[in-house]
């Protein structure tokens, strides 16, 4: 069972860094312009100090084929959960698209902006605003948003030092993904749309990511959250990346890909979870909601 405070550091398990096969196109050089009560199977709240709870938390949404979403609506249930978990610092709703609204910041991309480029721009924002000042950040991401974070970390680690395309390092302490398609999505998504192609099983992006280290400087603690009844991102895809903590909500609970990141109440959720990278799973009928799980997981102080 994952606990908030640990007596010893848990080693971060990274994906092996190897030669890239059919890697995505190289990102543009240089930084982009400046942008605007505990229960079994549940992360347990603890004594996060004030410095940690004042650290920024980024919230990243997923693919929107209409080219934009309302960040305020997307994260309206998540933000109160983060505050209830003790986070007092900035909660940054991050947008990928020019038509995103009510976001703290967005980069003005489109559905044809490669996910790798979204990750590069996100990496520069984190670095310029926080990492270079020694401030770690935490991230919660839904669907494609988790690939943006993964690509940011992978891009920084895999680029030659001093290349200028990516920042030199990132301080990302914790990441929680909600149904992120690490091995691709299911169902239809037009191949005319670049981000659909990036999210298809076997895409160059996903094959590249599978070979990279998804760790920031000092380590990044990953938690992967999924649902057995998610028809868009099968739970095996959502749990496919290397991570210490993985959980999936069992069937018969009305969870879909589109409501997972809105479910914020209850403590009788049936879940299976692992805190040893998937070596073994345990089951509980007393799990908290996906968003409560997310908020508590982000309070991890494993290092």
CSV table of C-alpha atoms in Angstrom, one decimal:
chain,number,residue,atom,x,y,z
A,1,UNK,CA,0.0,0.0,0.0
A,2,UNK,CA,1.4,3.3,-1.0
A,3,UNK,CA,2.2,5.6,1.8
A,4,UNK,CA,2.6,9.3,1.7
A,5,UNK,CA,5.7,9.5,4.0
A,6,UNK,CA,8.4,6.9,3.7
A,7,UNK,CA,11.3,6.1,5.9
A,8,UNK,CA,13.6,5.4,3.0
A,9,UNK,CA,13.8,6.6,-0.5
A,10,UNK,CA,12.2,4.3,-3.1
A,11,UNK,CA,14.3,4.0,-6.3
A,12,UNK,CA,12.7,5.4,-9.4
A,13,UNK,CA,12.3,2.8,-12.1
A,14,UNK,CA,13.1,4.3,-15.5
A,15,UNK,CA,12.5,2.9,-18.9
A,16,UNK,CA,15.7,1.8,-20.6
A,17,UNK,CA,17.4,4.4,-22.6
A,18,UNK,CA,18.4,3.0,-25.9
A,19,UNK,CA,18.9,3.7,-29.6
A,20,UNK,CA,15.8,5.3,-31.1
A,21,UNK,CA,14.1,3.4,-33.9
A,22,UNK,CA,11.9,5.4,-36.3
A,23,UNK,CA,12.0,8.4,-33.9
A,24,UNK,CA,9.7,11.3,-34.4
A,25,UNK,CA,11.0,14.3,-36.3
A,26,UNK,CA,13.5,16.4,-34.5
A,27,UNK,CA,12.0,19.4,-32.7
A,28,UNK,CA,12.7,22.9,-33.7
A,29,UNK,CA,15.9,24.4,-32.2
A,30,UNK,CA,15.9,26.6,-29.2
A,31,UNK,CA,13.2,27.5,-26.7
A,32,UNK,CA,9.8,28.6,-27.9
A,33,UNK,CA,8.5,32.2,-27.3
A,34,UNK,CA,7.4,32.9,-23.8
A,35,UNK,CA,3.8,31.7,-23.1
A,36,UNK,CA,1.5,33.3,-21.3
A,37,UNK,CA,-8.9,9.1,6.4
A,38,UNK,CA,-6.6,6.5,5.0
A,39,UNK,CA,-7.9,3.3,3.4
A,40,UNK,CA,-6.4,0.2,2.0
A,41,UNK,CA,-5.1,0.5,-1.5
A,42,UNK,CA,-5.1,4.3,-1.3
A,43,UNK,CA,-2.2,6.8,-1.0
A,44,UNK,CA,-2.3,8.1,2.5
A,45,UNK,CA,-2.1,11.7,3.4
A,46,UNK,CA,0.7,12.7,5.7
A,47,UNK,CA,3.1,15.4,6.8
A,48,UNK,CA,4.0,17.1,3.6
A,49,UNK,CA,5.9,20.2,4.6
A,50,UNK,CA,4.9,23.7,3.6
A,51,UNK,CA,7.6,24.0,1.0
A,52,UNK,CA,6.4,20.9,-0.8
A,53,UNK,CA,2.7,21.8,-0.7
A,54,UNK,CA,3.5,25.3,-2.1
A,55,UNK,CA,5.2,23.8,-5.1
A,56,UNK,CA,3.4,24.2,-8.5
A,57,UNK,CA,1.1,21.6,-9.9
A,58,UNK,CA,0.4,21.5,-13.6
A,59,UNK,CA,-2.8,20.0,-15.0
A,60,UNK,CA,-2.7,18.9,-18.6
A,61,UNK,CA,-5.8,17.9,-20.6
A,62,UNK,CA,-5.9,15.4,-23.4
A,63,UNK,CA,-6.6,15.3,-27.2
A,64,UNK,CA,-9.4,17.6,-28.3
A,65,UNK,CA,-10.3,17.0,-31.9
A,66,UNK,CA,-12.3,20.2,-32.0
A,67,UNK,CA,-9.0,22.1,-31.3
A,68,UNK,CA,-9.7,23.4,-27.8
A,69,UNK,CA,-11.3,22.9,-24.5
A,70,UNK,CA,-12.4,24.9,-21.4
A,71,UNK,CA,-9.6,24.2,-18.9
A,72,UNK,CA,-11.8,25.5,-16.0
A,73,UNK,CA,-14.5,22.9,-16.8
A,74,UNK,CA,-12.0,20.1,-17.5
A,75,UNK,CA,-10.4,20.5,-14.0
A,76,UNK,CA,-13.2,21.9,-11.9
A,77,UNK,CA,-13.4,18.8,-9.7
A,78,UNK,CA,-9.6,18.2,-9.6
A,79,UNK,CA,-8.7,21.6,-8.2
A,80,UNK,CA,-10.7,21.3,-5.0
A,81,UNK,CA,-9.2,17.8,-4.4
A,82,UNK,CA,-5.7,19.2,-4.7
A,83,UNK,CA,-6.5,22.0,-2.3
A,84,UNK,CA,-8.1,19.5,0.1
A,85,UNK,CA,-4.9,17.4,-0.1
A,86,UNK,CA,-2.9,20.4,1.1
A,87,UNK,CA,-1.5,22.1,-2.0
A,88,UNK,CA,-1.5,25.8,-1.5
A,89,UNK,CA,0.8,26.8,-4.4
A,90,UNK,CA,0.0,27.5,-8.1
A,91,UNK,CA,-2.4,25.1,-9.8
A,92,UNK,CA,-1.5,25.7,-13.5
A,93,UNK,CA,-4.1,24.6,-16.1
A,94,UNK,CA,-2.0,24.0,-19.2
A,95,UNK,CA,-3.5,24.2,-22.7
A,96,UNK,CA,-2.2,22.8,-25.9
A,97,UNK,CA,-4.4,24.6,-28.4
A,98,UNK,CA,-5.0,28.1,-29.6
A,99,UNK,CA,-8.8,27.6,-28.9
A,100,UNK,CA,-8.3,26.5,-25.3
A,101,UNK,CA,-10.1,28.8,-22.9
A,102,UNK,CA,-9.8,29.7,-19.2
A,103,UNK,CA,-6.4,28.1,-19.0
A,104,UNK,CA,-3.6,29.5,-16.9
A,105,UNK,CA,-1.4,29.3,-20.0
A,106,UNK,CA,-1.6,27.7,-23.4
A,107,UNK,CA,0.8,27.4,-26.3
A,108,UNK,CA,-1.4,28.0,-29.3
A,109,UNK,CA,-1.0,24.7,-31.0
A,110,UNK,CA,-3.4,22.7,-33.1
A,111,UNK,CA,-4.4,19.1,-33.5
A,112,UNK,CA,-1.7,18.9,-36.1
A,113,UNK,CA,1.1,20.0,-33.7
A,114,UNK,CA,3.2,16.9,-33.0
A,115,UNK,CA,3.0,15.6,-29.5
A,116,UNK,CA,6.8,15.8,-29.3
A,117,UNK,CA,6.6,19.5,-30.0
A,118,UNK,CA,3.9,20.0,-27.3
A,119,UNK,CA,6.3,18.2,-24.9
A,120,UNK,CA,9.2,20.4,-26.0
A,121,UNK,CA,7.2,23.6,-25.4
A,122,UNK,CA,5.9,22.3,-22.0
A,123,UNK,CA,9.5,21.4,-21.0
A,124,UNK,CA,10.7,24.9,-21.7
A,125,UNK,CA,7.8,26.4,-19.7
A,126,UNK,CA,8.6,24.2,-16.7
A,127,UNK,CA,12.4,25.0,-17.0
A,128,UNK,CA,12.1,28.7,-17.5
A,129,UNK,CA,9.6,29.3,-14.8
A,130,UNK,CA,10.6,26.8,-12.2
A,131,UNK,CA,13.4,24.3,-12.8
A,132,UNK,CA,16.2,26.8,-13.4
A,133,UNK,CA,15.2,28.4,-10.1
A,134,UNK,CA,15.4,25.1,-8.2
A,135,UNK,CA,11.6,24.7,-7.8
A,136,UNK,CA,10.3,21.2,-8.4
A,137,UNK,CA,6.8,20.8,-10.0
A,138,UNK,CA,4.2,18.0,-9.9
A,139,UNK,CA,1.9,17.1,-12.8
A,140,UNK,CA,-1.5,15.5,-13.2
A,141,UNK,CA,-2.5,14.7,-16.8
A,142,UNK,CA,-5.4,13.1,-18.6
A,143,UNK,CA,-5.0,11.0,-21.7
A,144,UNK,CA,-2.7,12.6,-24.3
A,145,UNK,CA,-1.6,15.1,-21.6
A,146,UNK,CA,0.4,12.3,-20.0
A,147,UNK,CA,2.3,11.7,-23.3
A,148,UNK,CA,3.1,15.4,-23.4
A,149,UNK,CA,4.8,15.1,-19.9
A,150,UNK,CA,6.5,11.9,-20.9
A,151,UNK,CA,7.8,13.4,-24.1
A,152,UNK,CA,9.1,16.5,-22.2
A,153,UNK,CA,11.1,14.3,-19.8
A,154,UNK,CA,12.3,12.0,-22.6
A,155,UNK,CA,13.3,14.8,-24.9
A,156,UNK,CA,15.4,16.5,-22.2
A,157,UNK,CA,17.1,13.2,-21.3
A,158,UNK,CA,17.8,12.0,-24.9
A,159,UNK,CA,19.0,15.2,-26.5
A,160,UNK,CA,22.8,15.9,-26.6
A,161,UNK,CA,23.9,18.2,-23.8
A,162,UNK,CA,23.9,21.8,-25.0
A,163,UNK,CA,21.9,21.1,-28.2
A,164,UNK,CA,19.6,24.1,-27.5
A,165,UNK,CA,16.5,22.4,-28.7
A,166,UNK,CA,15.5,21.3,-25.2
A,167,UNK,CA,16.2,22.7,-21.8
A,168,UNK,CA,19.2,21.2,-19.9
A,169,UNK,CA,17.1,19.5,-17.2
A,170,UNK,CA,13.7,19.4,-15.5
A,171,UNK,CA,12.7,19.1,-11.9
A,172,UNK,CA,9.5,17.1,-12.0
A,173,UNK,CA,8.9,15.3,-8.7
A,174,UNK,CA,5.7,13.5,-9.3
A,175,UNK,CA,3.5,12.7,-12.2
A,176,UNK,CA,0.0,11.1,-12.1
A,177,UNK,CA,-1.6,10.0,-15.4
A,178,UNK,CA,-5.3,9.3,-15.9
A,179,UNK,CA,-5.8,6.9,-18.8
A,180,UNK,CA,-2.8,7.9,-20.8
A,181,UNK,CA,-2.3,5.8,-24.0
A,182,UNK,CA,1.3,4.6,-23.5
A,183,UNK,CA,0.6,1.8,-26.0
A,184,UNK,CA,-2.0,3.7,-28.1
A,185,UNK,CA,-5.7,4.4,-28.2
A,186,UNK,CA,-8.6,2.1,-29.4
A,187,UNK,CA,-11.3,3.1,-31.9
A,188,UNK,CA,-11.4,5.6,-34.7
A,189,UNK,CA,-9.2,8.7,-34.9
A,190,UNK,CA,-8.5,10.2,-38.3
A,191,UNK,CA,-5.1,9.5,-39.7
A,192,UNK,CA,-5.3,13.0,-41.3
A,193,UNK,CA,-4.8,14.4,-37.8
A,194,UNK,CA,-1.2,14.4,-36.6
A,195,UNK,CA,-2.0,13.8,-33.0
A,196,UNK,CA,-4.2,10.9,-33.9
A,197,UNK,CA,-1.3,9.4,-35.7
A,198,UNK,CA,0.9,9.9,-32.7
A,199,UNK,CA,-1.6,8.1,-30.5
A,200,UNK,CA,-2.1,5.1,-32.7
A,201,UNK,CA,-0.6,1.8,-31.4
A,202,UNK,CA,2.8,1.3,-32.8
A,203,UNK,CA,3.4,4.9,-33.8
A,204,UNK,CA,6.9,6.3,-34.1
A,205,UNK,CA,6.2,8.5,-31.0
A,206,UNK,CA,5.1,5.6,-28.8
A,207,UNK,CA,7.9,3.3,-30.0
A,208,UNK,CA,10.4,6.1,-29.3
A,209,UNK,CA,9.0,6.8,-25.8
A,210,UNK,CA,9.2,3.2,-24.9
A,211,UNK,CA,13.0,3.3,-25.2
A,212,UNK,CA,13.5,6.5,-23.2
A,213,UNK,CA,14.0,7.5,-19.6
A,214,UNK,CA,11.0,9.3,-18.2
A,215,UNK,CA,12.9,10.8,-15.3
A,216,UNK,CA,13.6,14.3,-14.3
A,217,UNK,CA,16.7,15.4,-12.4
A,218,UNK,CA,16.6,13.9,-8.9
A,219,UNK,CA,14.0,11.4,-10.0
A,220,UNK,CA,10.3,11.4,-10.9
A,221,UNK,CA,7.7,9.3,-9.1
A,222,UNK,CA,5.1,8.1,-11.6
A,223,UNK,CA,1.5,6.9,-10.7
A,224,UNK,CA,-0.6,5.4,-13.6
A,225,UNK,CA,-4.4,5.5,-13.1
A,226,UNK,CA,-6.8,3.6,-15.4
A,227,UNK,CA,-10.2,2.0,-15.7
A,228,UNK,CA,-11.0,-1.5,-16.9
A,229,UNK,CA,-14.1,-0.1,-18.7
A,230,UNK,CA,-12.2,2.6,-20.6
A,231,UNK,CA,-13.0,1.8,-24.2
A,232,UNK,CA,-10.8,4.6,-25.6
A,233,UNK,CA,-7.6,3.8,-23.8
A,234,UNK,CA,-7.6,0.1,-22.7
A,235,UNK,CA,-6.3,-0.2,-19.2
A,236,UNK,CA,-3.3,-2.3,-20.4
A,237,UNK,CA,-2.2,0.6,-22.5
A,238,UNK,CA,-2.7,3.1,-19.7
A,239,UNK,CA,-0.5,0.9,-17.4
A,240,UNK,CA,2.1,0.1,-20.0
A,241,UNK,CA,4.8,2.6,-18.9
A,242,UNK,CA,7.3,1.8,-16.2
A,243,UNK,CA,6.0,3.2,-12.9
A,244,UNK,CA,6.2,2.2,-9.2
A,245,UNK,CA,2.5,2.8,-8.7
A,246,UNK,CA,-0.3,1.6,-10.9
A,247,UNK,CA,-4.0,1.3,-10.2
A,248,UNK,CA,-7.1,0.3,-12.3
A,249,UNK,CA,-10.7,0.8,-11.4
A,250,UNK,CA,-12.6,-2.5,-11.9
A,251,UNK,CA,-15.6,-2.9,-14.2
A,252,UNK,CA,-19.2,-2.2,-13.3
A,253,UNK,CA,-18.6,1.2,-11.8
A,254,UNK,CA,-19.7,3.4,-14.7
A,255,UNK,CA,-16.2,4.8,-15.5
A,256,UNK,CA,-15.4,5.9,-19.0
A,257,UNK,CA,-12.4,7.6,-20.6
A,258,UNK,CA,-14.4,10.9,-20.6
A,259,UNK,CA,-15.5,10.9,-16.9
A,260,UNK,CA,-12.4,9.4,-15.2
A,261,UNK,CA,-10.9,12.8,-14.6
A,262,UNK,CA,-14.1,14.2,-13.1
A,263,UNK,CA,-14.9,11.5,-10.5
A,264,UNK,CA,-14.1,13.1,-7.1
A,265,UNK,CA,-16.2,11.4,-4.4
A,266,UNK,CA,-16.9,8.1,-2.6
A,267,UNK,CA,-14.7,5.7,-0.8
A,268,UNK,CA,-16.1,2.3,-1.9
A,269,UNK,CA,-14.5,2.1,-5.3
A,270,UNK,CA,-13.2,-1.4,-6.3
A,271,UNK,CA,-9.6,-1.1,-7.4
A,272,UNK,CA,-6.6,-3.2,-8.1
A,273,UNK,CA,-3.3,-1.6,-7.4
A,274,UNK,CA,0.4,-2.2,-7.2
A,275,UNK,CA,3.3,-0.3,-5.5
A,276,UNK,CA,6.0,-2.5,-6.8
A,277,UNK,CA,5.9,-1.7,-10.5
A,278,UNK,CA,3.4,-4.4,-11.4
A,279,UNK,CA,5.2,-7.4,-9.9
A,280,UNK,CA,2.1,-8.1,-7.8
A,281,UNK,CA,-1.4,-6.5,-7.4
A,282,UNK,CA,-3.7,-6.2,-4.5
A,283,UNK,CA,-7.5,-5.6,-4.5
A,284,UNK,CA,-9.7,-3.5,-2.3
A,285,UNK,CA,-13.4,-2.6,-2.3
A,286,UNK,CA,-12.7,0.6,-0.3
A,287,UNK,CA,-10.7,2.7,-2.7
A,288,UNK,CA,-11.1,6.4,-3.0
A,289,UNK,CA,-12.3,8.2,-6.2
A,290,UNK,CA,-9.9,8.6,-9.1
A,291,UNK,CA,-9.4,12.3,-8.4
A,292,UNK,CA,-8.9,11.8,-4.7
A,293,UNK,CA,-6.3,9.1,-5.5
A,294,UNK,CA,-4.6,11.5,-7.9
A,295,UNK,CA,-4.4,14.3,-5.3
A,296,UNK,CA,-3.0,12.0,-2.6
A,297,UNK,CA,-0.6,10.4,-5.0
A,298,UNK,CA,0.9,13.8,-5.8
A,299,UNK,CA,1.7,14.3,-2.1
A,300,UNK,CA,4.2,11.5,-2.3
A,301,UNK,CA,7.5,12.3,-0.6
A,302,UNK,CA,9.5,9.2,-1.5
A,303,UNK,CA,12.7,11.1,-2.0
